[in-house]
XYZ file of C-alpha atoms in Angstrom:
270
model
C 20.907 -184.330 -143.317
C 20.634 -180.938 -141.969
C 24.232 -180.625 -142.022
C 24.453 -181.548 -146.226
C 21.351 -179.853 -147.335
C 22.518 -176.330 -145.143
C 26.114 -176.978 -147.375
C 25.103 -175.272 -150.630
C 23.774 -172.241 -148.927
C 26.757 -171.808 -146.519
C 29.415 -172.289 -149.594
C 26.840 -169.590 -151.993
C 27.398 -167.029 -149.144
C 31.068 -167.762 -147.924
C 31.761 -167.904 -152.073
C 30.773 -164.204 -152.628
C 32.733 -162.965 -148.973
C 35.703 -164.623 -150.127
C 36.750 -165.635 -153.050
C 36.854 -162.839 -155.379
C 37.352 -163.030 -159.339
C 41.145 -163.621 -160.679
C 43.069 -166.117 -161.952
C 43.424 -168.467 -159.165
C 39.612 -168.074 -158.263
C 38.722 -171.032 -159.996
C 41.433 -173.194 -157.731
C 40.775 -171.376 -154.746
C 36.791 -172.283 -155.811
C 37.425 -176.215 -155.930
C 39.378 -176.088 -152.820
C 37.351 -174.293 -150.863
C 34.229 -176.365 -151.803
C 36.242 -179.473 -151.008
C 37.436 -178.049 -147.511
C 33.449 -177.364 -146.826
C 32.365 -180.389 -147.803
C 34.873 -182.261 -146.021
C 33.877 -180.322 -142.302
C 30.090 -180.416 -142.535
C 30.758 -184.849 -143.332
C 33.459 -184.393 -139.949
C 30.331 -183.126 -138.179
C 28.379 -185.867 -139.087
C 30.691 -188.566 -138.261
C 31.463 -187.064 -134.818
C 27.652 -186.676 -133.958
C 27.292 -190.161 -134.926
C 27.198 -193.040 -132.695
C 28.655 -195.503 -134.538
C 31.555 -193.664 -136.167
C 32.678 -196.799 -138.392
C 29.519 -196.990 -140.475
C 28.905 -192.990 -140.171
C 32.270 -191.971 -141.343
C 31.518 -194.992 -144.783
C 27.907 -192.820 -145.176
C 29.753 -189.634 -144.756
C 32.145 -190.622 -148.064
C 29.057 -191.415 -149.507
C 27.521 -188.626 -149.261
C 30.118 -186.757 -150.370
C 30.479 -188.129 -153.606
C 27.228 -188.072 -154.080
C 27.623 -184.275 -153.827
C 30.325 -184.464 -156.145
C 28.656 -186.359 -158.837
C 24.337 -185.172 -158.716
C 25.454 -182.118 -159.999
C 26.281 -183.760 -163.657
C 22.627 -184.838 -164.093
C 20.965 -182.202 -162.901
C 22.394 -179.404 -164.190
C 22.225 -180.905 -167.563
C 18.437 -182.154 -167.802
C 17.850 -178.704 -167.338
C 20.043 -177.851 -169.986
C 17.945 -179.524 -171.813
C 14.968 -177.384 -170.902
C 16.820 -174.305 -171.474
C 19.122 -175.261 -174.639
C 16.007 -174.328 -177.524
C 16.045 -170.863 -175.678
C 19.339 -170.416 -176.387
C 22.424 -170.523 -179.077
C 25.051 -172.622 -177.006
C 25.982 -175.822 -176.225
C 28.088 -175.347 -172.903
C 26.825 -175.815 -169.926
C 28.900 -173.307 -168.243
C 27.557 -170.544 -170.674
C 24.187 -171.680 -170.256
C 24.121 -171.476 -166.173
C 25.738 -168.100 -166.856
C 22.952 -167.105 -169.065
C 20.492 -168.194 -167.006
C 21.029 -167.782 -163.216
C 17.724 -169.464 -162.665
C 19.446 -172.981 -163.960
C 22.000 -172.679 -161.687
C 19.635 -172.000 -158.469
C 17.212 -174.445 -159.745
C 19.672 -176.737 -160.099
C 21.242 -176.603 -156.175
C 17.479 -177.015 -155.152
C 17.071 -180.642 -156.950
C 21.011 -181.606 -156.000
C 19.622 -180.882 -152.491
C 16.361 -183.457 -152.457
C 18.905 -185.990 -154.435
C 21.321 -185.579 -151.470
C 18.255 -185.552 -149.316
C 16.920 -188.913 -150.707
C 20.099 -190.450 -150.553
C 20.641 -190.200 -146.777
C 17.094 -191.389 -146.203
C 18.277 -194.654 -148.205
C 21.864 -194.378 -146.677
C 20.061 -194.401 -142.736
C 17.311 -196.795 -143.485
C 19.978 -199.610 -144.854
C 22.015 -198.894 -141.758
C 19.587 -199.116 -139.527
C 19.184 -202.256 -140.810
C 21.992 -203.379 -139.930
C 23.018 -204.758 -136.341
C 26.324 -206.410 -136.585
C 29.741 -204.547 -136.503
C 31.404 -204.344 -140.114
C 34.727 -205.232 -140.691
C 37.257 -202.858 -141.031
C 38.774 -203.666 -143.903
C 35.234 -203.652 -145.898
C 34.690 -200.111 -144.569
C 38.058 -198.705 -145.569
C 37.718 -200.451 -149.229
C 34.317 -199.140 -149.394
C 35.304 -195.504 -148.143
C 37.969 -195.311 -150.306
C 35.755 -196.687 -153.251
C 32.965 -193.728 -152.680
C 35.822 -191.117 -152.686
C 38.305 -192.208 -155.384
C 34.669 -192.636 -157.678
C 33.873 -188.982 -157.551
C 37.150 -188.024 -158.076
C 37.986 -189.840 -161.264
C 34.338 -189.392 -162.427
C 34.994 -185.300 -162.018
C 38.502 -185.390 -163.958
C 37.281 -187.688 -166.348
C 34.531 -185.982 -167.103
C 36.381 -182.331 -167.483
C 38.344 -184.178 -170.113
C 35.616 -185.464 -172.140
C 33.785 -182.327 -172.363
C 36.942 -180.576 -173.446
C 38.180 -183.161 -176.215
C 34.499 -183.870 -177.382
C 31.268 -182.512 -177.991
C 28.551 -184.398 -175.946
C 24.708 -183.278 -175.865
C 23.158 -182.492 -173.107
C 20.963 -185.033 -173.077
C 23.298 -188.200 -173.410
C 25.235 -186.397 -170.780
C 22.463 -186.187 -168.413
C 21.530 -189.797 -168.965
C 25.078 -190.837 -168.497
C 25.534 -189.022 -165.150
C 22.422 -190.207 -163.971
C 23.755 -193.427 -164.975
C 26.593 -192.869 -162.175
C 24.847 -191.557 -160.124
C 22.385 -194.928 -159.697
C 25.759 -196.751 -159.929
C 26.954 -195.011 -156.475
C 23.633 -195.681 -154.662
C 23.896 -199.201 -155.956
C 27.440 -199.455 -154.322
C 26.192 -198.208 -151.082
C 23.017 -200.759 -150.770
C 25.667 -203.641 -151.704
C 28.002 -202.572 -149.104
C 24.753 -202.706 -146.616
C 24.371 -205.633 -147.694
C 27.779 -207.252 -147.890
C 28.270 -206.216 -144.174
C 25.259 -208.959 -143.368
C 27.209 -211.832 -145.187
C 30.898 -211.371 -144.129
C 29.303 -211.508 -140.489
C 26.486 -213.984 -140.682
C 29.069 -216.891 -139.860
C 30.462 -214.996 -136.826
C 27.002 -214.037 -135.429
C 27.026 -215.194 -131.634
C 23.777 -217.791 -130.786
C 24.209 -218.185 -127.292
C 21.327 -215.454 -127.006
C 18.501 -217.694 -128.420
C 18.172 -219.567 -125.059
C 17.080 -215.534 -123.524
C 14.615 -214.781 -126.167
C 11.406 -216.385 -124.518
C 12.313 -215.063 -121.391
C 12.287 -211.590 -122.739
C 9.339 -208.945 -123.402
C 9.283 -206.964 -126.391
C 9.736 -203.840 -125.111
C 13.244 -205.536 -123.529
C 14.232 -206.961 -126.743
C 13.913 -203.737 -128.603
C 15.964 -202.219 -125.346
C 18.579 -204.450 -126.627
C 18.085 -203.563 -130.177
C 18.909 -199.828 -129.110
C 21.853 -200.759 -127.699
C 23.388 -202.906 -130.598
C 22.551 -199.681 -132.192
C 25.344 -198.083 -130.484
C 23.012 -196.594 -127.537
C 25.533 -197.017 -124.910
C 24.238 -195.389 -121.635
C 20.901 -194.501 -119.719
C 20.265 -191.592 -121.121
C 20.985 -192.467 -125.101
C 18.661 -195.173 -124.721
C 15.921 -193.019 -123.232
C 16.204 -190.867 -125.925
C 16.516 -193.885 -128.476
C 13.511 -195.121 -127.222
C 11.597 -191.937 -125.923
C 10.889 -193.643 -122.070
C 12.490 -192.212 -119.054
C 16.014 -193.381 -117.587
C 13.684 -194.928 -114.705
C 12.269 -197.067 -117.035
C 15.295 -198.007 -118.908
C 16.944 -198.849 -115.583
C 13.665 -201.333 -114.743
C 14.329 -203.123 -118.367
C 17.749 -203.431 -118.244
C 17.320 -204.934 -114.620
C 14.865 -207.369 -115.864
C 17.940 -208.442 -118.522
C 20.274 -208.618 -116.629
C 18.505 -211.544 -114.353
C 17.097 -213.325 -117.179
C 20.360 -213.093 -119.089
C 23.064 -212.603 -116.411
C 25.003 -209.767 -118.236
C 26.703 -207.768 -115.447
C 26.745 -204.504 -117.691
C 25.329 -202.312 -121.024
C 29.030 -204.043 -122.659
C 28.387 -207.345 -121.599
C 25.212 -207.895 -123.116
C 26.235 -206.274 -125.965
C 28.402 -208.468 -126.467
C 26.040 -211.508 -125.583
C 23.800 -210.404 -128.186
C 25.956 -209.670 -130.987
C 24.398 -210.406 -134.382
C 20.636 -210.463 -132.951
C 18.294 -208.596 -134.913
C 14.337 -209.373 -135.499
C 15.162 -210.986 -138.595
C 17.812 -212.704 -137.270
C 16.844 -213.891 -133.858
């Protein structure tokens, strides 16, 4: 989150250092943005534990930087238009440099609100997802922001719309987007609720809470001794004790084994 919200900021300052006015600036501005956009998501996905589902939030995220602008820059258009005598948006956040930094300050709590969603349905979630429903889904977050952006260029340019239809309708898209993200979530929970493994049941009364939510951090993608202490703020002492406890009651040999072993367990899905 830090890494999206510090984005605008970064490209504001890096904007006036290097791209200066001309007749490519307005390519070299779109590419540039892209480029920035595109590293702080990397960062993300390579801080991430589980890459597969981070790198699907990361192209979510991204378009929902692409697309919050459209609603939010023309609500306040809306606020500002009886000041003024225009109907472009462009002229207005020239006008009025306070639109345009208001404007990056309420893209940043929508891009803020969105992760919070984004993390809390992932957390959710304890099975693997299948490839192919990650790719269709990452490609379906990307390819959305770009056709919304050159379709939306068009329109404006052949037609007339008011701001406030156009605010609605980007808003519109914008809940659409969020809506494809909880349905992925969710989708990822029904392609593998027939290939959940049940053999772990049998362990489950044998188990302590505190052990069962050990194993919940590591289905999480808390690999080692020291992820898990942090995961579950105890020492690696007492992580070490748990997992010793599990391993008896179970008889996993390793961390991998009783990953595996417990594939698919989750509280509400013991």
């Amino acid at each position: 989150m830090a890494a999206v919200i510090l984005n605008r900021p970064v490209y504001l300052l890096l904007k006036s250092i290097f791209i200066q006015p001309g007749p490519n600036s307005s390519i070299l501005l779109i590419v540039f943005s892209v480029i920035l956009e595109i590293f702080f998501l990397f960062i993300c996905v390579i801080l991430g534990n589980n890459r597969s589902q981070t790198t699907v939030a990361a192209a979510f995220i991204y378009s929902i930087i692409c697309i919050a602008e459209i609603p939010v820059f023309y609500f306040l258009a809306v606020l500002v238009y009886p000041l003024i005598n225009t109907n472009d948006i462009y002229e207005t956040v020239t006008q009025f440099p306070q639109v345009y930094y208001s404007g990056l300050f309420f893209i940043n709590i929508i891009i803020a609100v969105s992760c919070l969603c984004a993390a809390r349905w992932l957390r959710a979630i304890k099975v693997k997802p299948p490839l192919k429903l990650n790719l269709l889904f990452g490609l379906l977050f990307i390819l959305f922001s770009l056709i919304v952006m050159l379709w939306w260029k068009n329109i404006m340019n052949i037609l007339s719309i008011p701001f406030l239809p156009s605010a609605l309708l980007g808003t519109l898209l914008l809940g659409i987007l969020i809506l494809s993200f909880y349905i992925y979530s969710k989708l990822i929970l029904f392609f593998n609720v027939d290939k959940t493994n049940d053999n772990y049941v049998q362990y489950i009364p044998n188990l302590s809470k505190r052990e069962l939510e050990v194993i919940e951090a590591i289905l999480a993608g808390n690999d080692s001794y020291k992820k898990l202490a942090v995961a579950l703020n105890i020492s690696t002492n007492t992580v070490k004790t748990h997992l010793k406890h599990i391993y008896q009651a179970t008889g996993a040999a390793n961390i991998t084994a009783l990953s595996s072993l417990f594939r698919g367990y989750s509280p509400a899905h013991p």
